[in-house]
Amino acid sequence: MSQRQVLQVFEQYQKARTQFVQTVAELATRPQNVETLQNAGVMSLLRPLLLDTVPTIQQTAALALGRLANYNDDLAEAVVKADILPQLVYSLAEQNRFYKKAAAFVLRAVAKHSAELAQAVVDCGALDALVISLEEFDPGVKEAAAWALGYIARHNGQLAQAVVDSGAFPLLVLCIQEPEIAVKRIAASTLSDIAKHSPELAQTVVDTGAIAHLAQMTLNPDAKLKRQVFSALGQISKHSVDLAEMVVEAEIFPAVLACLKDPDEYVRKNVTTLMREITKHTPELSQMIVNAGGVAAVIDYLGDSKGNVRLPGIMMLGYVAAHSENLAMAVIVSKGVPQLAICLVEEPEDHIKAATAWAFGQIGRHTPEHARAVAAANVLPKLLNLYLDTQSSEDLQVKAKKALKSVLQKCTYLPALEPLLYEAPSNILKHVICQFSKVLLSWILRGSAGEGGELSASLRCSRNPISTIQFMNFCVLLKFIIYCDIMHFIYLSSTLFY
């Protein structure tokens, strides 16, 4: 046998290996093939090919493993049990840029499924190799490494702290300054995944000077980048007043309000979430957002949006209104109550309805004027229906009930209270009757007996027989009445009981 014939055997073997890994990598892109590949023992066949002498075969084998591990946690666990991760980590520091991208993809695909699998990636020494990859010249390698670090950090504070301790932070901040948009996106996303867990981790992000760089990218034309930037700023802001103030001091307002009109709904949602996280802390931060035109902008945003993207805007209005009478009035003046009423009717999801009910409670609980603004929008019967509806979730029922009581305890606008007399259960009705009592008493003390005629239809309660609670409230009324002019007493007696 000639030398050429001998070499031809090796060439055929190489072609077969190449064809095998390429075919498996292609098959792994289709979910219907994954189970068959797994049952055929594809993991044990791909593992030795990671150490193949041909770089292309190594890279394609890693790519195939990544696609399989990405499919579900069982396959990711199979990669861990096959001791493939240490092999990948070792090669990550030695191989070319194409293999490094494929290896980082496998690590990311394994880590994404659960904290336990992410911990397995950490335990095999992947963090150091990934951090070194952040220093690579090739932007694709940086992107792949940052992405893997983000998937590790997102699960819990302990894993995020491990990423911080590996020295990744300064390099991630450098990555958001790279000219490549894809690298910026993933680096910002990773910073967000780290900052979300605790004030200490968020402070670490701040200490590296990341806020200034993130703030510069808020008006970048790339929608996917803006999503991640606003997400990171929101995750930083949510933890404490000091961190929120640092974000505000980056002077992103009022410029970012223009992003509430962005075509990308997730950009709009993340901007609103950022505003929610800032306004929840203090009246001063809320006032700053109001002064910048944030309340009116969010109300417009609610009108242009549907579904879950409305939720942060609804909560933002509730947080603003909760702080003080003046801030709640700012929401009312900006026509926030009618828009929230529309959300309450339009949205089918109970958690959105619950947030809207809570927001109404925060707006109407301050003074009779605030309560009247809520009541005049015909919100009270809707809240009552949600509270009484057996199909409503427990959280929605609790929030609707609490909002009703908060508004009713301040409301003196009788036309809005009247419908509740016929439908409200006793635990709500007592608050309605109490408000009627207060209005009656104020009229009596002012000597305005003639005004009592306006109450006659309401207090007869023709469709709702007088309950014990109503009777007790009427008795309280009569105790006040005996101190008043006898003509007032005669008049009110006729209106109450005829």
PDB file of N, CA, C and O in Angstrom, residues 166-190:
ATOM      1  N   SER A 166     -14.450  37.701  40.630  1.00  0.00           N
ATOM      2  CA  SER A 166     -13.525  37.218  39.596  1.00  0.00           C
ATOM      3  C   SER A 166     -12.804  38.354  38.882  1.00  0.00           C
ATOM      4  O   SER A 166     -11.912  38.110  38.061  1.00  0.00           O
ATOM      5  N   GLY A 167     -13.200  39.596  39.176  1.00  0.00           N
ATOM      6  CA  GLY A 167     -12.554  40.743  38.541  1.00  0.00           C
ATOM      7  C   GLY A 167     -13.163  41.150  37.222  1.00  0.00           C
ATOM      8  O   GLY A 167     -12.534  41.862  36.429  1.00  0.00           O
ATOM      9  N   ALA A 168     -14.404  40.726  36.991  1.00  0.00           N
ATOM     10  CA  ALA A 168     -15.024  41.004  35.693  1.00  0.00           C
ATOM     11  C   ALA A 168     -15.513  42.443  35.545  1.00  0.00           C
ATOM     12  O   ALA A 168     -15.630  42.946  34.420  1.00  0.00           O
ATOM     13  N   PHE A 169     -15.781  43.115  36.674  1.00  0.00           N
ATOM     14  CA  PHE A 169     -16.459  44.406  36.594  1.00  0.00           C
ATOM     15  C   PHE A 169     -15.741  45.475  35.774  1.00  0.00           C
ATOM     16  O   PHE A 169     -16.348  46.092  34.891  1.00  0.00           O
ATOM     17  N   PRO A 170     -14.477  45.743  36.061  1.00  0.00           N
ATOM     18  CA  PRO A 170     -13.797  46.785  35.269  1.00  0.00           C
ATOM     19  C   PRO A 170     -13.797  46.484  33.773  1.00  0.00           C
ATOM     20  O   PRO A 170     -13.934  47.394  32.944  1.00  0.00           O
ATOM     21  N   LEU A 171     -13.673  45.204  33.439  1.00  0.00           N
ATOM     22  CA  LEU A 171     -13.651  44.820  32.026  1.00  0.00           C
ATOM     23  C   LEU A 171     -15.032  44.957  31.391  1.00  0.00           C
ATOM     24  O   LEU A 171     -15.154  45.320  30.217  1.00  0.00           O
ATOM     25  N   LEU A 172     -16.094  44.688  32.166  1.00  0.00           N
ATOM     26  CA  LEU A 172     -17.445  44.887  31.645  1.00  0.00           C
ATOM     27  C   LEU A 172     -17.730  46.363  31.380  1.00  0.00           C
ATOM     28  O   LEU A 172     -18.378  46.717  30.397  1.00  0.00           O
ATOM     29  N   VAL A 173     -17.218  47.216  32.251  1.00  0.00           N
ATOM     30  CA  VAL A 173     -17.392  48.665  32.049  1.00  0.00           C
ATOM     31  C   VAL A 173     -16.632  49.107  30.800  1.00  0.00           C
ATOM     32  O   VAL A 173     -17.098  49.967  30.036  1.00  0.00           O
ATOM     33  N   LEU A 174     -15.471  48.516  30.567  1.00  0.00           N
ATOM     34  CA  LEU A 174     -14.742  48.814  29.330  1.00  0.00           C
ATOM     35  C   LEU A 174     -15.507  48.314  28.107  1.00  0.00           C
ATOM     36  O   LEU A 174     -15.500  48.950  27.056  1.00  0.00           O
ATOM     37  N   CYS A 175     -16.201  47.184  28.279  1.00  0.00           N
ATOM     38  CA  CYS A 175     -16.969  46.625  27.154  1.00  0.00           C
ATOM     39  C   CYS A 175     -18.105  47.549  26.729  1.00  0.00           C
ATOM     40  O   CYS A 175     -18.425  47.631  25.535  1.00  0.00           O
ATOM     41  N   ILE A 176     -18.734  48.250  27.699  1.00  0.00           N
ATOM     42  CA  ILE A 176     -19.827  49.141  27.298  1.00  0.00           C
ATOM     43  C   ILE A 176     -19.298  50.393  26.600  1.00  0.00           C
ATOM     44  O   ILE A 176     -20.075  51.170  26.048  1.00  0.00           O
ATOM     45  N   GLN A 177     -17.984  50.554  26.602  1.00  0.00           N
ATOM     46  CA  GLN A 177     -17.383  51.671  25.874  1.00  0.00           C
ATOM     47  C   GLN A 177     -16.850  51.250  24.508  1.00  0.00           C
ATOM     48  O   GLN A 177     -16.311  52.067  23.769  1.00  0.00           O
ATOM     49  N   GLU A 178     -16.986  49.963  24.191  1.00  0.00           N
ATOM     50  CA  GLU A 178     -16.522  49.467  22.899  1.00  0.00           C
ATOM     51  C   GLU A 178     -17.374  50.056  21.767  1.00  0.00           C
ATOM     52  O   GLU A 178     -18.554  50.365  21.967  1.00  0.00           O
ATOM     53  N   PRO A 179     -16.821  50.182  20.581  1.00  0.00           N
ATOM     54  CA  PRO A 179     -17.616  50.731  19.468  1.00  0.00           C
ATOM     55  C   PRO A 179     -18.676  49.766  18.942  1.00  0.00           C
ATOM     56  O   PRO A 179     -19.671  50.196  18.379  1.00  0.00           O
ATOM     57  N   GLU A 180     -18.479  48.463  19.148  1.00  0.00           N
ATOM     58  CA  GLU A 180     -19.435  47.478  18.627  1.00  0.00           C
ATOM     59  C   GLU A 180     -20.710  47.476  19.465  1.00  0.00           C
ATOM     60  O   GLU A 180     -20.665  47.260  20.687  1.00  0.00           O
ATOM     61  N   ILE A 181     -21.840  47.673  18.812  1.00  0.00           N
ATOM     62  CA  ILE A 181     -23.124  47.748  19.498  1.00  0.00           C
ATOM     63  C   ILE A 181     -23.447  46.443  20.219  1.00  0.00           C
ATOM     64  O   ILE A 181     -23.962  46.453  21.349  1.00  0.00           O
ATOM     65  N   ALA A 182     -23.151  45.307  19.600  1.00  0.00           N
ATOM     66  CA  ALA A 182     -23.477  44.014  20.208  1.00  0.00           C
ATOM     67  C   ALA A 182     -22.756  43.827  21.538  1.00  0.00           C
ATOM     68  O   ALA A 182     -23.335  43.312  22.505  1.00  0.00           O
ATOM     69  N   VAL A 183     -21.498  44.250  21.608  1.00  0.00           N
ATOM     70  CA  VAL A 183     -20.737  44.141  22.861  1.00  0.00           C
ATOM     71  C   VAL A 183     -21.332  45.069  23.920  1.00  0.00           C
ATOM     72  O   VAL A 183     -21.468  44.692  25.093  1.00  0.00           O
ATOM     73  N   LYS A 184     -21.696  46.276  23.530  1.00  0.00           N
ATOM     74  CA  LYS A 184     -22.329  47.212  24.464  1.00  0.00           C
ATOM     75  C   LYS A 184     -23.604  46.616  25.057  1.00  0.00           C
ATOM     76  O   LYS A 184     -23.854  46.700  26.263  1.00  0.00           O
ATOM     77  N   ARG A 185     -24.430  46.028  24.186  1.00  0.00           N
ATOM     78  CA  ARG A 185     -25.707  45.462  24.638  1.00  0.00           C
ATOM     79  C   ARG A 185     -25.503  44.412  25.720  1.00  0.00           C
ATOM     80  O   ARG A 185     -26.130  44.453  26.785  1.00  0.00           O
ATOM     81  N   ILE A 186     -24.635  43.450  25.421  1.00  0.00           N
ATOM     82  CA  ILE A 186     -24.459  42.326  26.339  1.00  0.00           C
ATOM     83  C   ILE A 186     -23.793  42.784  27.634  1.00  0.00           C
ATOM     84  O   ILE A 186     -24.151  42.311  28.726  1.00  0.00           O
ATOM     85  N   ALA A 187     -22.847  43.695  27.544  1.00  0.00           N
ATOM     86  CA  ALA A 187     -22.190  44.207  28.758  1.00  0.00           C
ATOM     87  C   ALA A 187     -23.197  44.934  29.643  1.00  0.00           C
ATOM     88  O   ALA A 187     -23.205  44.749  30.877  1.00  0.00           O
ATOM     89  N   ALA A 188     -24.053  45.761  29.046  1.00  0.00           N
ATOM     90  CA  ALA A 188     -25.081  46.470  29.823  1.00  0.00           C
ATOM     91  C   ALA A 188     -26.057  45.477  30.448  1.00  0.00           C
ATOM     92  O   ALA A 188     -26.477  45.636  31.603  1.00  0.00           O
ATOM     93  N   SER A 189     -26.412  44.441  29.694  1.00  0.00           N
ATOM     94  CA  SER A 189     -27.308  43.408  30.215  1.00  0.00           C
ATOM     95  C   SER A 189     -26.689  42.688  31.414  1.00  0.00           C
ATOM     96  O   SER A 189     -27.361  42.417  32.411  1.00  0.00           O
ATOM     97  N   THR A 190     -25.400  42.395  31.331  1.00  0.00           N
ATOM     98  CA  THR A 190     -24.710  41.714  32.427  1.00  0.00           C
ATOM     99  C   THR A 190     -24.635  42.601  33.663  1.00  0.00           C
ATOM    100  O   THR A 190     -24.841  42.132  34.793  1.00  0.00           O
TER     101      THR A 190
END
